[in-house]
PDB file of C-alpha atoms and ligand atoms in Angstrom:
ATOM      1  CA  MET H 223      14.888   1.617   7.939  1.00 89.00           C
ATOM      2  CA  LEU H 224      12.124   0.252   5.675  1.00 96.00           C
ATOM      3  CA  GLU H 225       9.551   2.528   4.111  1.00 97.00           C
ATOM      4  CA  ILE H 226       6.829   1.119   1.896  1.00 97.00           C
ATOM      5  CA  VAL H 227       4.881   4.025   0.449  1.00 97.00           C
ATOM      6  CA  GLY H 228       1.692   3.647  -1.572  1.00 97.00           C
ATOM      7  CA  VAL H 229       2.780   0.345  -3.105  1.00 97.00           C
ATOM      8  CA  SER H 230       0.526  -1.549  -5.523  1.00 95.00           C
ATOM      9  CA  ALA H 231       1.565  -4.730  -7.294  1.00 95.00           C
ATOM     10  CA  GLY H 232       0.057  -7.614  -9.207  1.00 93.00           C
ATOM     11  CA  TYR H 233       0.721 -10.382 -11.692  1.00 92.00           C
ATOM     12  CA  GLY H 234       0.170 -10.899 -15.378  1.00 83.00           C
ATOM     13  CA  GLY H 235       1.545  -7.538 -16.545  1.00 75.00           C
ATOM     14  CA  ARG H 236      -0.444  -4.367 -17.111  1.00 70.00           C
ATOM     15  CA  GLU H 237      -3.219  -3.413 -19.482  1.00 70.00           C
ATOM     16  CA  ARG H 238      -4.666   0.075 -19.929  1.00 67.00           C
ATOM     17  CA  GLY H 239      -2.570   1.365 -17.020  1.00 68.00           C
ATOM     18  CA  ARG H 240      -3.841  -1.217 -14.512  1.00 70.00           C
ATOM     19  CA  ASP H 241      -2.505  -4.541 -13.231  1.00 70.00           C
ATOM     20  CA  VAL H 242      -4.177  -7.474 -14.972  1.00 71.00           C
ATOM     21  CA  THR H 243      -4.371  -9.171 -11.568  1.00 85.00           C
ATOM     22  CA  ALA H 244      -4.021  -6.602  -8.809  1.00 88.00           C
ATOM     23  CA  VAL H 245      -2.872  -8.259  -5.576  1.00 92.00           C
ATOM     24  CA  ILE H 246      -1.734  -5.481  -3.251  1.00 95.00           C
ATOM     25  CA  GLU H 247      -3.063  -1.953  -3.369  1.00 95.00           C
ATOM     26  CA  ASP H 248      -1.776   1.270  -1.904  1.00 96.00           C
ATOM     27  CA  VAL H 249       0.186  -0.303   0.956  1.00 97.00           C
ATOM     28  CA  THR H 250       2.033   2.089   3.258  1.00 97.00           C
ATOM     29  CA  LEU H 251       4.075   0.602   6.090  1.00 97.00           C
ATOM     30  CA  ARG H 252       7.252   1.497   7.976  1.00 97.00           C
ATOM     31  CA  VAL H 253       9.722  -0.574   9.993  1.00 97.00           C
ATOM     32  CA  ALA H 254      12.272   1.251  12.150  1.00 96.00           C
ATOM     33  CA  ALA H 255      15.729  -0.115  13.008  1.00 94.00           C
ATOM     34  CA  GLY H 256      15.418  -2.625  15.849  1.00 94.00           C
ATOM     35  CA  GLU H 257      11.653  -2.863  15.431  1.00 96.00           C
ATOM     36  CA  ILE H 258       9.588  -5.974  14.688  1.00 96.00           C
ATOM     37  CA  VAL H 259       6.469  -5.248  12.673  1.00 97.00           C
ATOM     38  CA  GLY H 260       3.988  -8.060  12.242  1.00 96.00           C
ATOM     39  CA  LEU H 261       2.030  -8.356   9.003  1.00 97.00           C
ATOM     40  CA  VAL H 262      -1.023 -10.505   9.505  1.00 95.00           C
ATOM     41  CA  GLY H 263      -3.781 -11.575   7.141  1.00 92.00           C
ATOM     42  CA  GLU H 264      -5.509 -14.594   5.671  1.00 89.00           C
ATOM     43  CA  SER H 265      -4.009 -16.879   3.033  1.00 90.00           C
ATOM     44  CA  GLY H 266      -3.831 -15.278  -0.390  1.00 93.00           C
ATOM     45  CA  CYS H 267      -4.228 -11.672   0.806  1.00 95.00           C
ATOM     46  CA  GLY H 268      -0.836 -10.664  -0.648  1.00 96.00           C
ATOM     47  CA  LYS H 269       1.687 -10.938   2.204  1.00 95.00           C
ATOM     48  CA  THR H 270       4.339 -12.866   0.280  1.00 94.00           C
ATOM     49  CA  THR H 271       3.832 -10.637  -2.747  1.00 95.00           C
ATOM     50  CA  LEU H 272       4.604  -7.616  -0.552  1.00 96.00           C
ATOM     51  CA  ALA H 273       7.740  -9.377   0.772  1.00 95.00           C
ATOM     52  CA  ARG H 274       8.884 -10.002  -2.809  1.00 94.00           C
ATOM     53  CA  VAL H 275       8.381  -6.331  -3.649  1.00 95.00           C
ATOM     54  CA  VAL H 276      10.467  -5.312  -0.619  1.00 94.00           C
ATOM     55  CA  THR H 277      13.356  -7.619  -1.531  1.00 90.00           C
ATOM     56  CA  GLY H 278      13.355  -6.250  -5.083  1.00 89.00           C
ATOM     57  CA  LEU H 279      12.269  -9.566  -6.657  1.00 89.00           C
ATOM     58  CA  HIS H 280       8.934  -8.189  -7.830  1.00 92.00           C
ATOM     59  CA  ARG H 281       8.400  -4.757  -9.332  1.00 92.00           C
ATOM     60  CA  PRO H 282       5.527  -2.663  -7.961  1.00 94.00           C
ATOM     61  CA  SER H 283       3.128  -1.024 -10.406  1.00 93.00           C
ATOM     62  CA  ALA H 284       2.894   2.049  -8.160  1.00 94.00           C
ATOM     63  CA  GLY H 285       4.568   3.479  -5.077  1.00 95.00           C
ATOM     64  CA  ALA H 286       8.094   3.090  -3.714  1.00 95.00           C
ATOM     65  CA  VAL H 287      10.100   0.906  -1.353  1.00 96.00           C
ATOM     66  CA  ARG H 288      13.026   2.508   0.439  1.00 95.00           C
ATOM     67  CA  VAL H 289      15.556   0.698   2.610  1.00 93.00           C
ATOM     68  CA  ALA H 290      17.857   3.000   4.555  1.00 90.00           C
ATOM     69  CA  GLU H 291      16.502   5.813   2.357  1.00 90.00           C
ATOM     70  CA  VAL H 292      17.493   4.125  -0.903  1.00 91.00           C
ATOM     71  CA  ASP H 293      14.803   3.361  -3.494  1.00 93.00           C
ATOM     72  CA  VAL H 294      15.090  -0.404  -3.974  1.00 91.00           C
ATOM     73  CA  HIS H 295      13.561  -0.505  -7.451  1.00 91.00           C
ATOM     74  CA  ALA H 296      15.868   2.207  -8.805  1.00 91.00           C
ATOM     75  CA  LEU H 297      18.952   0.034  -8.149  1.00 89.00           C
ATOM     76  CA  ARG H 298      20.944  -1.843 -10.777  1.00 89.00           C
ATOM     77  CA  GLY H 299      24.136  -3.939 -10.880  1.00 87.00           C
ATOM     78  CA  ARG H 300      26.533  -3.490  -8.008  1.00 86.00           C
ATOM     79  CA  ALA H 301      24.148  -1.278  -5.989  1.00 85.00           C
ATOM     80  CA  LEU H 302      21.442  -3.927  -6.283  1.00 84.00           C
ATOM     81  CA  ARG H 303      23.835  -6.613  -5.017  1.00 83.00           C
ATOM     82  CA  ALA H 304      24.740  -4.401  -2.059  1.00 82.00           C
ATOM     83  CA  HIS H 305      21.035  -3.969  -1.311  1.00 82.00           C
ATOM     84  CA  ARG H 306      20.469  -7.731  -1.427  1.00 82.00           C
ATOM     85  CA  ARG H 307      23.038  -8.003   1.338  1.00 88.00           C
ATOM     86  CA  GLN H 308      21.112  -5.629   3.569  1.00 92.00           C
ATOM     87  CA  VAL H 309      17.758  -7.362   3.224  1.00 93.00           C
ATOM     88  CA  GLN H 310      17.520 -11.062   3.986  1.00 93.00           C
ATOM     89  CA  MET H 311      14.588 -13.458   4.082  1.00 92.00           C
ATOM     90  CA  VAL H 312      13.636 -16.435   6.213  1.00 92.00           C
ATOM     91  CA  PHE H 313      10.937 -18.662   4.707  1.00 90.00           C
ATOM     92  CA  GLN H 314       8.380 -21.093   6.095  1.00 87.00           C
ATOM     93  CA  ASP H 315      10.302 -23.997   4.595  1.00 88.00           C
ATOM     94  CA  PRO H 316      14.022 -23.822   5.497  1.00 88.00           C
ATOM     95  CA  CYS H 317      14.715 -26.313   2.710  1.00 84.00           C
ATOM     96  CA  LEU H 318      14.047 -23.500   0.225  1.00 82.00           C
ATOM     97  CA  THR H 319      17.270 -21.838   1.352  1.00 86.00           C
ATOM     98  CA  LEU H 320      19.296 -24.879   2.401  1.00 92.00           C
ATOM     99  CA  SER H 321      20.786 -27.231  -0.142  1.00 93.00           C
ATOM    100  CA  PRO H 322      20.350 -30.903   0.811  1.00 93.00           C
ATOM    101  CA  ARG H 323      23.987 -31.532  -0.118  1.00 94.00           C
ATOM    102  CA  GLN H 324      25.606 -28.819   2.001  1.00 96.00           C
ATOM    103  CA  THR H 325      26.608 -29.308   5.600  1.00 97.00           C
ATOM    104  CA  VAL H 326      25.538 -26.703   8.140  1.00 97.00           C
ATOM    105  CA  ARG H 327      29.006 -25.140   8.130  1.00 97.00           C
ATOM    106  CA  GLN H 328      29.089 -24.996   4.320  1.00 97.00           C
ATOM    107  CA  ALA H 329      25.609 -23.428   4.206  1.00 96.00           C
ATOM    108  CA  LEU H 330      26.663 -20.726   6.664  1.00 97.00           C
ATOM    109  CA  ALA H 331      29.963 -20.015   4.918  1.00 97.00           C
ATOM    110  CA  GLU H 332      28.385 -19.702   1.464  1.00 95.00           C
ATOM    111  CA  PRO H 333      27.049 -16.115   1.745  1.00 94.00           C
ATOM    112  CA  LEU H 334      30.507 -15.022   2.978  1.00 94.00           C
ATOM    113  CA  HIS H 335      32.086 -16.753  -0.017  1.00 93.00           C
ATOM    114  CA  ILE H 336      29.674 -15.192  -2.489  1.00 90.00           C
ATOM    115  CA  HIS H 337      30.303 -11.700  -1.132  1.00 88.00           C
ATOM    116  CA  ARG H 338      34.042 -12.388  -0.841  1.00 90.00           C
ATOM    117  CA  ILE H 339      34.186 -11.658   2.861  1.00 91.00           C
ATOM    118  CA  GLY H 340      37.313 -12.763   4.740  1.00 92.00           C
ATOM    119  CA  ASP H 341      39.552 -15.778   4.116  1.00 94.00           C
ATOM    120  CA  THR H 342      39.017 -19.450   4.892  1.00 93.00           C
ATOM    121  CA  ARG H 343      40.103 -19.030   8.504  1.00 94.00           C
ATOM    122  CA  SER H 344      38.095 -15.932   9.354  1.00 95.00           C
ATOM    123  CA  ARG H 345      35.043 -17.438   7.634  1.00 96.00           C
ATOM    124  CA  SER H 346      35.350 -20.544   9.745  1.00 96.00           C
ATOM    125  CA  THR H 347      35.464 -18.397  12.886  1.00 96.00           C
ATOM    126  CA  ARG H 348      32.433 -16.439  11.710  1.00 96.00           C
ATOM    127  CA  VAL H 349      30.523 -19.684  11.021  1.00 97.00           C
ATOM    128  CA  SER H 350      31.205 -20.848  14.593  1.00 96.00           C
ATOM    129  CA  GLU H 351      29.998 -17.468  15.891  1.00 94.00           C
ATOM    130  CA  LEU H 352      26.810 -17.719  13.840  1.00 95.00           C
ATOM    131  CA  MET H 353      26.083 -21.226  15.136  1.00 95.00           C
ATOM    132  CA  ASP H 354      26.582 -19.996  18.674  1.00 92.00           C
ATOM    133  CA  LEU H 355      24.355 -16.965  18.005  1.00 91.00           C
ATOM    134  CA  VAL H 356      21.358 -19.134  17.084  1.00 92.00           C
ATOM    135  CA  GLY H 357      22.056 -21.779  19.717  1.00 92.00           C
ATOM    136  CA  LEU H 358      23.232 -24.596  17.452  1.00 94.00           C
ATOM    137  CA  ASP H 359      25.489 -27.192  19.002  1.00 94.00           C
ATOM    138  CA  PRO H 360      28.927 -27.245  17.300  1.00 95.00           C
ATOM    139  CA  GLN H 361      28.425 -30.993  16.756  1.00 94.00           C
ATOM    140  CA  VAL H 362      25.715 -30.426  14.145  1.00 96.00           C
ATOM    141  CA  GLY H 363      28.126 -28.417  11.955  1.00 96.00           C
ATOM    142  CA  ASP H 364      28.975 -31.395   9.759  1.00 96.00           C
ATOM    143  CA  ARG H 365      25.399 -32.572   9.302  1.00 97.00           C
ATOM    144  CA  ARG H 366      23.210 -31.967   6.265  1.00 96.00           C
ATOM    145  CA  PRO H 367      19.622 -30.588   6.464  1.00 94.00           C
ATOM    146  CA  GLY H 368      18.110 -34.092   6.255  1.00 94.00           C
ATOM    147  CA  GLN H 369      19.906 -34.968   9.503  1.00 95.00           C
ATOM    148  CA  LEU H 370      18.451 -32.024  11.453  1.00 94.00           C
ATOM    149  CA  SER H 371      15.120 -31.427  13.203  1.00 91.00           C
ATOM    150  CA  GLY H 372      12.742 -28.805  11.774  1.00 89.00           C
ATOM    151  CA  GLY H 373      13.687 -26.393  14.556  1.00 90.00           C
ATOM    152  CA  GLN H 374      17.402 -26.892  13.909  1.00 93.00           C
ATOM    153  CA  GLN H 375      16.889 -26.389  10.167  1.00 93.00           C
ATOM    154  CA  GLN H 376      15.124 -23.097  10.849  1.00 91.00           C
ATOM    155  CA  ARG H 377      17.973 -22.015  13.159  1.00 92.00           C
ATOM    156  CA  VAL H 378      20.415 -22.677  10.318  1.00 95.00           C
ATOM    157  CA  ALA H 379      18.232 -20.664   7.912  1.00 94.00           C
ATOM    158  CA  ILE H 380      18.136 -17.771  10.414  1.00 93.00           C
ATOM    159  CA  ALA H 381      21.905 -17.912  10.974  1.00 94.00           C
ATOM    160  CA  ARG H 382      22.472 -17.911   7.217  1.00 95.00           C
ATOM    161  CA  ALA H 383      20.182 -14.902   6.807  1.00 94.00           C
ATOM    162  CA  LEU H 384      22.165 -13.079   9.513  1.00 93.00           C
ATOM    163  CA  ALA H 385      25.609 -14.004   8.134  1.00 94.00           C
ATOM    164  CA  LEU H 386      25.917 -10.748   6.214  1.00 92.00           C
ATOM    165  CA  GLU H 387      24.600  -8.579   9.077  1.00 91.00           C
ATOM    166  CA  PRO H 388      21.460  -7.399   7.266  1.00 93.00           C
ATOM    167  CA  ARG H 389      19.662  -4.245   8.368  1.00 93.00           C
ATOM    168  CA  LEU H 390      16.307  -5.769   7.566  1.00 95.00           C
ATOM    169  CA  LEU H 391      15.074  -9.318   8.050  1.00 95.00           C
ATOM    170  CA  ILE H 392      11.875 -10.449   6.353  1.00 96.00           C
ATOM    171  CA  CYS H 393      10.397 -13.546   7.920  1.00 94.00           C
ATOM    172  CA  ASP H 394       7.620 -15.187   5.899  1.00 94.00           C
ATOM    173  CA  GLU H 395       5.744 -17.623   8.173  1.00 90.00           C
ATOM    174  CA  PRO H 396       9.034 -18.928   9.650  1.00 88.00           C
ATOM    175  CA  VAL H 397       7.430 -20.929  12.455  1.00 87.00           C
ATOM    176  CA  THR H 398       4.245 -22.132  10.774  1.00 85.00           C
ATOM    177  CA  ALA H 399       5.635 -25.591  10.018  1.00 82.00           C
ATOM    178  CA  LEU H 400       7.018 -26.099  13.545  1.00 84.00           C
ATOM    179  CA  ASP H 401       5.203 -27.585  16.487  1.00 85.00           C
ATOM    180  CA  VAL H 402       4.079 -25.232  19.214  1.00 83.00           C
ATOM    181  CA  SER H 403       6.953 -25.652  21.681  1.00 83.00           C
ATOM    182  CA  VAL H 404       9.589 -25.278  18.961  1.00 86.00           C
ATOM    183  CA  GLN H 405       7.678 -22.242  17.631  1.00 87.00           C
ATOM    184  CA  ALA H 406       8.069 -20.530  20.978  1.00 87.00           C
ATOM    185  CA  THR H 407      11.813 -21.155  21.181  1.00 88.00           C
ATOM    186  CA  VAL H 408      12.395 -19.895  17.629  1.00 87.00           C
ATOM    187  CA  LEU H 409      10.298 -16.767  18.359  1.00 90.00           C
ATOM    188  CA  ASN H 410      12.248 -16.127  21.557  1.00 89.00           C
ATOM    189  CA  LEU H 411      15.458 -16.541  19.579  1.00 90.00           C
ATOM    190  CA  LEU H 412      14.320 -13.956  17.009  1.00 91.00           C
ATOM    191  CA  CYS H 413      13.415 -11.470  19.771  1.00 91.00           C
ATOM    192  CA  ASP H 414      16.781 -11.995  21.426  1.00 90.00           C
ATOM    193  CA  LEU H 415      18.684 -11.575  18.131  1.00 92.00           C
ATOM    194  CA  ARG H 416      16.774  -8.396  17.311  1.00 92.00           C
ATOM    195  CA  ASP H 417      17.746  -6.970  20.728  1.00 91.00           C
ATOM    196  CA  ARG H 418      21.400  -7.835  20.172  1.00 91.00           C
ATOM    197  CA  LEU H 419      21.798  -6.995  16.490  1.00 92.00           C
ATOM    198  CA  GLU H 420      19.136  -4.264  16.107  1.00 92.00           C
ATOM    199  CA  PHE H 421      17.937  -5.228  12.650  1.00 94.00           C
ATOM    200  CA  GLY H 422      14.441  -4.198  11.584  1.00 95.00           C
ATOM    201  CA  CYS H 423      12.109  -7.120  11.011  1.00 96.00           C
ATOM    202  CA  LEU H 424       8.962  -7.547   8.949  1.00 97.00           C
ATOM    203  CA  PHE H 425       7.353 -10.685  10.316  1.00 96.00           C
ATOM    204  CA  ILE H 426       4.644 -12.249   8.159  1.00 96.00           C
ATOM    205  CA  THR H 427       2.131 -14.662   9.611  1.00 92.00           C
ATOM    206  CA  HIS H 428      -1.555 -15.562   9.565  1.00 88.00           C
ATOM    207  CA  ASP H 429      -1.404 -16.214  13.320  1.00 88.00           C
ATOM    208  CA  LEU H 430      -2.181 -13.256  15.587  1.00 89.00           C
ATOM    209  CA  ALA H 431      -1.038 -15.221  18.624  1.00 88.00           C
ATOM    210  CA  VAL H 432       2.473 -15.347  17.182  1.00 89.00           C
ATOM    211  CA  ILE H 433       2.380 -11.610  16.450  1.00 90.00           C
ATOM    212  CA  SER H 434       1.279 -10.778  19.965  1.00 89.00           C
ATOM    213  CA  GLN H 435       4.312 -12.537  21.410  1.00 86.00           C
ATOM    214  CA  LEU H 436       6.793 -10.939  19.084  1.00 91.00           C
ATOM    215  CA  ALA H 437       5.841  -7.732  17.334  1.00 95.00           C
ATOM    216  CA  ASP H 438       6.135  -4.138  18.497  1.00 96.00           C
ATOM    217  CA  ARG H 439       3.568  -3.053  15.939  1.00 97.00           C
ATOM    218  CA  VAL H 440       1.139  -4.943  13.775  1.00 97.00           C
ATOM    219  CA  ALA H 441      -0.421  -4.287  10.367  1.00 97.00           C
ATOM    220  CA  VAL H 442      -3.538  -6.184   9.344  1.00 96.00           C
ATOM    221  CA  MET H 443      -3.890  -6.967   5.643  1.00 97.00           C
ATOM    222  CA  ARG H 444      -7.086  -7.905   3.873  1.00 96.00           C
ATOM    223  CA  HIS H 445      -7.496  -8.407   0.131  1.00 95.00           C
ATOM    224  CA  GLY H 446      -4.166  -6.673  -0.486  1.00 96.00           C
ATOM    225  CA  ARG H 447      -4.841  -3.586   1.611  1.00 97.00           C
ATOM    226  CA  ILE H 448      -3.724  -2.635   5.110  1.00 97.00           C
ATOM    227  CA  VAL H 449      -6.981  -2.174   7.009  1.00 97.00           C
ATOM    228  CA  GLU H 450      -5.505  -1.372  10.402  1.00 96.00           C
ATOM    229  CA  GLN H 451      -2.075  -0.821  11.957  1.00 96.00           C
ATOM    230  CA  GLY H 452      -0.782   0.207  15.356  1.00 96.00           C
ATOM    231  CA  PRO H 453       1.072  -0.931  18.490  1.00 96.00           C
ATOM    232  CA  THR H 454       0.448  -4.660  18.993  1.00 95.00           C
ATOM    233  CA  GLY H 455      -1.174  -4.252  22.412  1.00 92.00           C
ATOM    234  CA  ASP H 456      -3.680  -1.701  21.040  1.00 93.00           C
ATOM    235  CA  VAL H 457      -4.608  -3.711  17.966  1.00 93.00           C
ATOM    236  CA  THR H 458      -5.047  -6.981  19.865  1.00 91.00           C
ATOM    237  CA  THR H 459      -6.970  -5.520  22.793  1.00 90.00           C
ATOM    238  CA  ARG H 460      -8.885  -2.693  21.101  1.00 91.00           C
ATOM    239  CA  PRO H 461      -9.211  -3.626  17.415  1.00 92.00           C
ATOM    240  CA  ARG H 462     -10.872  -0.896  15.365  1.00 94.00           C
ATOM    241  CA  HIS H 463     -11.553  -2.728  12.113  1.00 94.00           C
ATOM    242  CA  PRO H 464     -14.236  -5.451  11.990  1.00 94.00           C
ATOM    243  CA  TYR H 465     -11.827  -7.718  10.077  1.00 93.00           C
ATOM    244  CA  THR H 466      -9.264  -7.516  12.908  1.00 93.00           C
ATOM    245  CA  ARG H 467     -12.020  -8.525  15.325  1.00 91.00           C
ATOM    246  CA  THR H 468     -12.828 -11.513  13.130  1.00 90.00           C
ATOM    247  CA  LEU H 469      -9.163 -12.511  13.067  1.00 89.00           C
ATOM    248  CA  LEU H 470      -8.932 -12.217  16.849  1.00 88.00           C
ATOM    249  CA  ALA H 471     -12.047 -14.284  17.331  1.00 86.00           C
ATOM    250  CA  ALA H 472     -10.571 -16.937  15.032  1.00 83.00           C
ATOM    251  CA  THR H 473      -7.334 -17.124  17.042  1.00 80.00           C
ATOM    252  CA  PRO H 474      -7.962 -19.990  19.436  1.00 70.00           C
ATOM    253  CA  THR H 475      -5.019 -19.411  21.760  1.00 61.00           C
ATOM    254  CA  MET H 476      -4.042 -15.869  22.467  1.00 56.00           C
ATOM    255  CA  ASP H 477      -2.353 -17.372  25.538  1.00 48.00           C
ATOM    256  CA  ILE H 478       0.959 -17.743  23.733  1.00 45.00           C
ATOM    257  CA  GLU H 479       2.650 -16.820  27.048  1.00 44.00           C
ATOM    258  CA  THR H 480       1.622 -20.230  28.291  1.00 39.00           C
ATOM    259  CA  LYS H 481       3.183 -21.806  25.217  1.00 41.00           C
ATOM    260  CA  ALA H 482       6.400 -19.915  25.816  1.00 44.00           C
ATOM    261  CA  ARG H 483       6.568 -20.987  29.470  1.00 42.00           C
ATOM    262  CA  SER H 484       6.072 -24.627  28.608  1.00 41.00           C
ATOM    263  CA  VAL H 485       9.472 -24.960  26.905  1.00 41.00           C
TER     264      VAL H 485
HETATM  265  N1  ATP Q 532       3.473 -15.887  -9.500  1.00 55.39           N
HETATM  266  C1  ATP Q 532       2.164 -15.603  -9.417  1.00 55.39           C
HETATM  267  N2  ATP Q 532       1.423 -15.437 -10.531  1.00 55.39           N
HETATM  268  C2  ATP Q 532       0.091 -15.145 -10.468  1.00 55.39           C
HETATM  269  N3  ATP Q 532      -0.569 -14.978  -9.308  1.00 55.39           N
HETATM  270  C3  ATP Q 532       0.106 -15.133  -8.163  1.00 55.39           C
HETATM  271  C4  ATP Q 532       1.512 -15.455  -8.153  1.00 55.39           C
HETATM  272  N4  ATP Q 532       1.918 -15.537  -6.849  1.00 55.39           N
HETATM  273  C5  ATP Q 532       0.830 -15.289  -6.108  1.00 55.39           C
HETATM  274  N5  ATP Q 532      -0.264 -15.038  -6.880  1.00 55.39           N
HETATM  275  C6  ATP Q 532      -1.619 -14.701  -6.399  1.00 55.39           C
HETATM  276  O1  ATP Q 532      -1.532 -13.511  -5.639  1.00 55.39           O
HETATM  277  C7  ATP Q 532      -2.389 -13.552  -4.509  1.00 55.39           C
HETATM  278  C8  ATP Q 532      -1.575 -13.265  -3.258  1.00 55.39           C
HETATM  279  O2  ATP Q 532      -0.610 -14.299  -3.086  1.00 55.39           O
HETATM  280  P1  ATP Q 532       0.458 -14.261  -1.901  1.00 55.39           P
HETATM  281  O3  ATP Q 532       1.350 -15.421  -2.094  1.00 55.39           O
HETATM  282  O4  ATP Q 532       1.062 -12.906  -1.861  1.00 55.39           O
HETATM  283  O5  ATP Q 532      -0.490 -14.464  -0.643  1.00 55.39           O
HETATM  284  P2  ATP Q 532      -0.118 -14.709   0.897  1.00 55.39           P
HETATM  285  O6  ATP Q 532      -0.850 -13.680   1.687  1.00 55.39           O
HETATM  286  O7  ATP Q 532       1.338 -14.803   1.061  1.00 55.39           O
HETATM  287  O8  ATP Q 532      -0.802 -16.139   1.173  1.00 55.39           O
HETATM  288  P3  ATP Q 532      -0.324 -17.344   2.148  1.00 55.39           P
HETATM  289  O9  ATP Q 532      -0.692 -16.918   3.551  1.00 55.39           O
HETATM  290  O10 ATP Q 532      -1.135 -18.501   1.690  1.00 55.39           O
HETATM  291  O11 ATP Q 532       1.145 -17.537   1.948  1.00 55.39           O
HETATM  292  C9  ATP Q 532      -3.039 -14.928  -4.533  1.00 55.39           C
HETATM  293  O12 ATP Q 532      -4.327 -14.776  -5.088  1.00 55.39           O
HETATM  294  C10 ATP Q 532      -2.163 -15.740  -5.438  1.00 55.39           C
HETATM  295  O13 ATP Q 532      -2.902 -16.725  -6.102  1.00 55.39           O
HETATM  296 MG1   MG Q 533       2.643 -16.332   1.657  1.00 55.39          MG
END
């Protein structure tokens, strides 16, 4: 589904064949259809930069990103718009994707409008389906983001990301701003949606406890490089890289199961 092969990227342009500010270096990572891969690492290590490279927003200085075997950075015009449909993002702050003036129903109908999918009636049906999919009460359909809880806002952002049936969902710290019990319900929702819709998911977080609840595989990033990757159970119980051990030691509650049961 997603193949990131030998990707390097930075900011500030390039001088003498090198990035002025190199941020990620030689990253290779794959996400299969229906798989959740966790990307974990400390603040500033380059996680969001990698997400921007995958969505096509930021051009890598080396390497390639392929989604469903198509090279993302070779696309232009109509093909690029089609790609944007297949890859959707959910951010830490749902207000980045939700306009304060739009109601929930308007926010969910907008991607369908933009991509000219269906007519007013079929869009309205689809919006109701999406709200049901993420467990939003039909009553909140006419509310605006300011009238929703943080958890509800994030459900709307997830529903909006799923409106176009993407093959790949990139979640950048989507539960970091939520309190622990709401975190667990949103994570359970994502797991459930992945099972039903079979999208691939790159889930970015600095919290290994979150990864251990959710991800099939995990990649550990440090200073822009992947230092270790493997099945989540292996990496969290038998970490090979000293940095992974440090991260594990710094994760106060690996008992996320307890969090999940408490809601
Ligand atoms: N637009 C930009 N211009 C210049 N440097 C940037 C830009 N965006 C990010 N950086 C730098 O790139 C590095 C990686 O940033 P990035 O946002 O990818 O980190 P991150 O792992 O997502 O961190 P966090 O966990 O805090 O979100 C940081 O040193 C940051 O200061
Ligand atoms: Mg980030």
